[in-house]
Tab-separated table of C-alpha atoms in Angstrom:
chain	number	residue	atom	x	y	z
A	3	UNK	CA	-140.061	73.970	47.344
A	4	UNK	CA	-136.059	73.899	48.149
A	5	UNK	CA	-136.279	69.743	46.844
A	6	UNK	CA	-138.520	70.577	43.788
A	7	UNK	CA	-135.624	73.695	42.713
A	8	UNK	CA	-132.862	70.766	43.409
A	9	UNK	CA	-134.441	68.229	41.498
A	10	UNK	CA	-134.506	70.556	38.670
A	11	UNK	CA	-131.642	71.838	38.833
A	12	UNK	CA	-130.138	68.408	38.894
A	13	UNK	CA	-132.096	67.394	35.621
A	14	UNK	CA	-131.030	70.514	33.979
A	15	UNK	CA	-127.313	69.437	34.536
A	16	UNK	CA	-127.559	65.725	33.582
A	17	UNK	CA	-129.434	67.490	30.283
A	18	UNK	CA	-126.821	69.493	29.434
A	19	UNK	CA	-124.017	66.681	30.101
A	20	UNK	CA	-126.221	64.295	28.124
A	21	UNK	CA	-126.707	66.915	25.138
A	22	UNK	CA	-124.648	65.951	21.878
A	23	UNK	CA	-121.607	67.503	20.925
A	24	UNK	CA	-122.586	69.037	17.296
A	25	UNK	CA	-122.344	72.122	15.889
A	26	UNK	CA	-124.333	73.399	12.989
A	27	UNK	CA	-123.080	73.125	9.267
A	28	UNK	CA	-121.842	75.630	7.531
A	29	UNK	CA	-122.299	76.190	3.959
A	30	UNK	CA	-119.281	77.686	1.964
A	31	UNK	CA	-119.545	78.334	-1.686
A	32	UNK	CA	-118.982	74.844	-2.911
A	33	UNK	CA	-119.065	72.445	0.396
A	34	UNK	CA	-121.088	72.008	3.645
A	35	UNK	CA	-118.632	71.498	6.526
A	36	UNK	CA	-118.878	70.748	10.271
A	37	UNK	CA	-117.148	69.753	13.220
A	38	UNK	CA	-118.746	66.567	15.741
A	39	UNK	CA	-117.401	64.662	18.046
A	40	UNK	CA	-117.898	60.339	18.800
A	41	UNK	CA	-118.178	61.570	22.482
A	42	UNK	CA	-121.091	63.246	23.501
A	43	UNK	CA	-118.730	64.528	26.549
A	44	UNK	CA	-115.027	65.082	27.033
A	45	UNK	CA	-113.598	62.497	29.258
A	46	UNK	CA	-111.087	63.707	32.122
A	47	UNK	CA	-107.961	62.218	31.849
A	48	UNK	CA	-109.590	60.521	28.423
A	49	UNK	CA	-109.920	60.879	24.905
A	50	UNK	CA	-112.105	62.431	22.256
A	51	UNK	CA	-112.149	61.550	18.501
A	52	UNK	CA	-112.968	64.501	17.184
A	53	UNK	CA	-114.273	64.506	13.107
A	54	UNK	CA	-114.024	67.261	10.136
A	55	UNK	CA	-116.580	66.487	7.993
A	56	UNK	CA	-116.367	68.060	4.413
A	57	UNK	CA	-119.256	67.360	1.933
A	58	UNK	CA	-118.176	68.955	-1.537
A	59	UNK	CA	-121.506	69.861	-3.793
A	60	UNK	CA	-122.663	67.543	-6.630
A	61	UNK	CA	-119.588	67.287	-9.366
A	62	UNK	CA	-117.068	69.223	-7.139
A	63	UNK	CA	-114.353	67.111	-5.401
A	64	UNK	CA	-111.435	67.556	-2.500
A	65	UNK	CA	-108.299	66.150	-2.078
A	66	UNK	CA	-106.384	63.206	0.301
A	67	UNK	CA	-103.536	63.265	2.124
A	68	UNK	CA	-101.063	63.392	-0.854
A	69	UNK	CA	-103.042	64.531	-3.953
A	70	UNK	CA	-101.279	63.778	-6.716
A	71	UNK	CA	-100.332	66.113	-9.914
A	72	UNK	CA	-102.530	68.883	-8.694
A	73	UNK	CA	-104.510	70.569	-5.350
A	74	UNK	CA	-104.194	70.582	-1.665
A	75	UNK	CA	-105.148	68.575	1.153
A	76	UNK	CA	-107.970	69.830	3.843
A	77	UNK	CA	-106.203	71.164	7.151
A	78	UNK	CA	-107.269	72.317	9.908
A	79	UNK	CA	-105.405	74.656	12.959
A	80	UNK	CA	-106.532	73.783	16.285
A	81	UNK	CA	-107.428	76.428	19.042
A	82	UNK	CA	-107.871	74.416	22.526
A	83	UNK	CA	-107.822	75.402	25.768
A	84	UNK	CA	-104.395	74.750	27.366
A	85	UNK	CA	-103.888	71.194	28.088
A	86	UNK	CA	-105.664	70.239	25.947
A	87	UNK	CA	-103.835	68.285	22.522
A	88	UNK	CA	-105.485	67.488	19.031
A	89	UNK	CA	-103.682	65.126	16.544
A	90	UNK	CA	-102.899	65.000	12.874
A	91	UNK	CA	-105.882	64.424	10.700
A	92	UNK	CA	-106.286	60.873	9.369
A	93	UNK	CA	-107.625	60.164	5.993
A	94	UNK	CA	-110.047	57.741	4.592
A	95	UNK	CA	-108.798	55.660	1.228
A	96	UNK	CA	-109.139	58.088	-1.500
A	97	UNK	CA	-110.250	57.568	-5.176
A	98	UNK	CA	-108.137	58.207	-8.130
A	99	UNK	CA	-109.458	61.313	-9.802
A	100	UNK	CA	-107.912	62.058	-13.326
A	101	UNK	CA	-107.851	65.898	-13.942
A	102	UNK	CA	-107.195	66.552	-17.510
A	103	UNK	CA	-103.479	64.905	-17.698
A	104	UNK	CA	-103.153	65.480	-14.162
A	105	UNK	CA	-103.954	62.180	-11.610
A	106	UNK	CA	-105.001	63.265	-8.141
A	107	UNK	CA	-106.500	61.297	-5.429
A	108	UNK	CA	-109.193	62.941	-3.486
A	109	UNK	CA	-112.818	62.183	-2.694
A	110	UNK	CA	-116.217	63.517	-4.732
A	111	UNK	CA	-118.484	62.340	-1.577
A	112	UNK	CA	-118.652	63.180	1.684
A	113	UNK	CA	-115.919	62.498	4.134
A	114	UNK	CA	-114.850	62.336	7.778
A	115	UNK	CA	-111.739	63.100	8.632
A	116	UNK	CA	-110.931	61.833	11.903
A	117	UNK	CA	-108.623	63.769	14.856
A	118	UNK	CA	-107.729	62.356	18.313
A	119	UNK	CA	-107.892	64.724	21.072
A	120	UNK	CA	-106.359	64.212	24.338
A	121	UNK	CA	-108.530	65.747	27.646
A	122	UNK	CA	-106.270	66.273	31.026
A	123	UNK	CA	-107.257	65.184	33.714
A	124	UNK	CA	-108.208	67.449	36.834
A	125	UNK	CA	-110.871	68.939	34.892
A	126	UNK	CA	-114.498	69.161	36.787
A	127	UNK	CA	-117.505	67.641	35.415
A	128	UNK	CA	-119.842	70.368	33.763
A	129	UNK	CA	-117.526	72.366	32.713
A	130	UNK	CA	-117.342	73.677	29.180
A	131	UNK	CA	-114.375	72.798	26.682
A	132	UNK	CA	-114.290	74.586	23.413
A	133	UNK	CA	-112.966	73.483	20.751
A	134	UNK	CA	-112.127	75.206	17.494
A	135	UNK	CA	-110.672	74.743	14.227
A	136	UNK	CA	-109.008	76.644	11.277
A	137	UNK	CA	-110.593	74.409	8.813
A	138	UNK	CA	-108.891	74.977	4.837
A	139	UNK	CA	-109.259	72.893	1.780
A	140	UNK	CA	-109.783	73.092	-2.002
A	141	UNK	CA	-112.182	72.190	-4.021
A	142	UNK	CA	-112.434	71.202	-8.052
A	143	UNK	CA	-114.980	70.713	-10.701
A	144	UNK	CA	-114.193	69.984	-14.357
A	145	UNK	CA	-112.933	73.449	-15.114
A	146	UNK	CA	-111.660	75.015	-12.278
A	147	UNK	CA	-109.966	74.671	-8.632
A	148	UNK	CA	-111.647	77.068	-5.483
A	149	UNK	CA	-109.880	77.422	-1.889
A	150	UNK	CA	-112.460	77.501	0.766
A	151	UNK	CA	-111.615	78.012	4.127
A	152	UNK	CA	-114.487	78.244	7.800
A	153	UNK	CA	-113.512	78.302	11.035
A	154	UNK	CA	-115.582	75.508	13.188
A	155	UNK	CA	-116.883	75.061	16.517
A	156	UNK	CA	-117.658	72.573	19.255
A	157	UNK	CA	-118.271	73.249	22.718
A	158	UNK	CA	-118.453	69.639	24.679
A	159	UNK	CA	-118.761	69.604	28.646
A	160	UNK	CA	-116.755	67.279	30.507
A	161	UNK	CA	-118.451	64.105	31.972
A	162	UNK	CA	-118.255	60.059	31.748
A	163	UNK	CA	-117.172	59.902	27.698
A	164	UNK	CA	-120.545	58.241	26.340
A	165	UNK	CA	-120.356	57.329	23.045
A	166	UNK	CA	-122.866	59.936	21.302
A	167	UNK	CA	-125.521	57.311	19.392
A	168	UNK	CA	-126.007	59.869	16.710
A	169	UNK	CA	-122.931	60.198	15.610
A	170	UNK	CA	-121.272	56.642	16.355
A	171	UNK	CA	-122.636	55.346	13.188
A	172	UNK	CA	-120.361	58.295	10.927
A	173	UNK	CA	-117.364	57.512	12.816
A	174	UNK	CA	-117.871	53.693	12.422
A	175	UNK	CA	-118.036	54.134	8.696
A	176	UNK	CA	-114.769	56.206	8.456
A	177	UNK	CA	-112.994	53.834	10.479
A	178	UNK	CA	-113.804	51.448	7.956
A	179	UNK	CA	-112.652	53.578	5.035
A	180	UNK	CA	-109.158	54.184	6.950
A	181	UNK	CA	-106.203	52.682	4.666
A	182	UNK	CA	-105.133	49.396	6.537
A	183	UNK	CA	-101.476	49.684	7.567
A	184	UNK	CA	-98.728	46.602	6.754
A	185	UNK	CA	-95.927	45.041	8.308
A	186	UNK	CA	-93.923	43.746	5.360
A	187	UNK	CA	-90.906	45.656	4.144
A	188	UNK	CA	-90.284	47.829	0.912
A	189	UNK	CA	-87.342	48.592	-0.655
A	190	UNK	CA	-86.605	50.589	-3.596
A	191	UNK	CA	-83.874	49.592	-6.133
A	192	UNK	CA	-81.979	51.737	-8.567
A	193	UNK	CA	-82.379	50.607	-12.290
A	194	UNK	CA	-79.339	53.360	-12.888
A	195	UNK	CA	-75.477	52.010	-12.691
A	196	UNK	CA	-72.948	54.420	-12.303
């Protein structure tokens, strides 16, 4: 009887270490947005790439990193336990989205936006990290520009890092769509003589 409990228990516990680290979507008035993570646990002494994933409705867009003429940029404002760091957000390539006269850049599908988080070590395996974020953007149609704000949450258990299968395919494509850096030099010259 005591060996059938521990076996149990012990399959309960890889369960929950196994289990993915999603949350559910959230629906504001003119996006669906959620928070997942590549790692379907939190690594001790590791890292977790952590993604914001905004999907404006049909004919709406959002915004990149620098938007142009007009809007605002999603954000988010992490709440971690302590020790725990998150990073910038990092933005795909964005399109150019003419608004009236205006140019912005921005995206009218679905995005990832991608955040590095950084686990201390000295944490025990099984235990809970939550993570939360702030999460604001805007959004724009044809006619008119919406803030939308949610606050998002992931609660991942520390344990070996695994890449989580159903989400390694999402962060694979926005790694794709990151904007390649370069290593020449750019200068800017003044057409204006004093």
């Amino acid at each position: 009887m005591a060996l059938t409990i521990r076996i149990l228990a012990a399959g309960v516990l890889g369960l929950a270490l196994a289990a993915p680290a999603t949350a559910e979507p959230q629906k504001t008035a003119h996006s669906t947005v959620d928070l997942i993570a590549e790692q379907s646990s939190a690594p001790a002494g590791g890292r977790v790439t952590l993604g914001f994933h905004l999907d404006p409705d049909t004919t709406w867009h959002a915004y990149w990193a620098n938007p142009g003429d007009a809007g605002k940029e999603p954000s988010i404002k992490w709440t971690v336990p302590e020790g725990l760091e998150v990073g910038e957000l990092s933005f795909p390539t964005p399109h150019l989205l003419p608004f009236g006269e205006l140019n912005t850049y921005g995206f009218e599908d679905n995005e990832l936006f991608l955040a590095e988080m950084t686990v201390p070590a000295g944490l025990t395996a099984g235990e809970e990290i939550r993570i939360e974020g702030a999460a604001r953007w805007i959004v724009c149609d044809d006619e008119v520009c919406v803030p939308e704000r949610a606050t998002l949450s992931l609660t991942m258990t520390v344990g070996d890092g695994d890449i989580d299968a159903a989400n390694a395919p999402l962060f694979a494509e926005a790694r794709e769509k990151q904007p390649e850096s370069v290593d020449w030099p750019a200068e800017f010259l003044s057409l204006i003589h004093i």
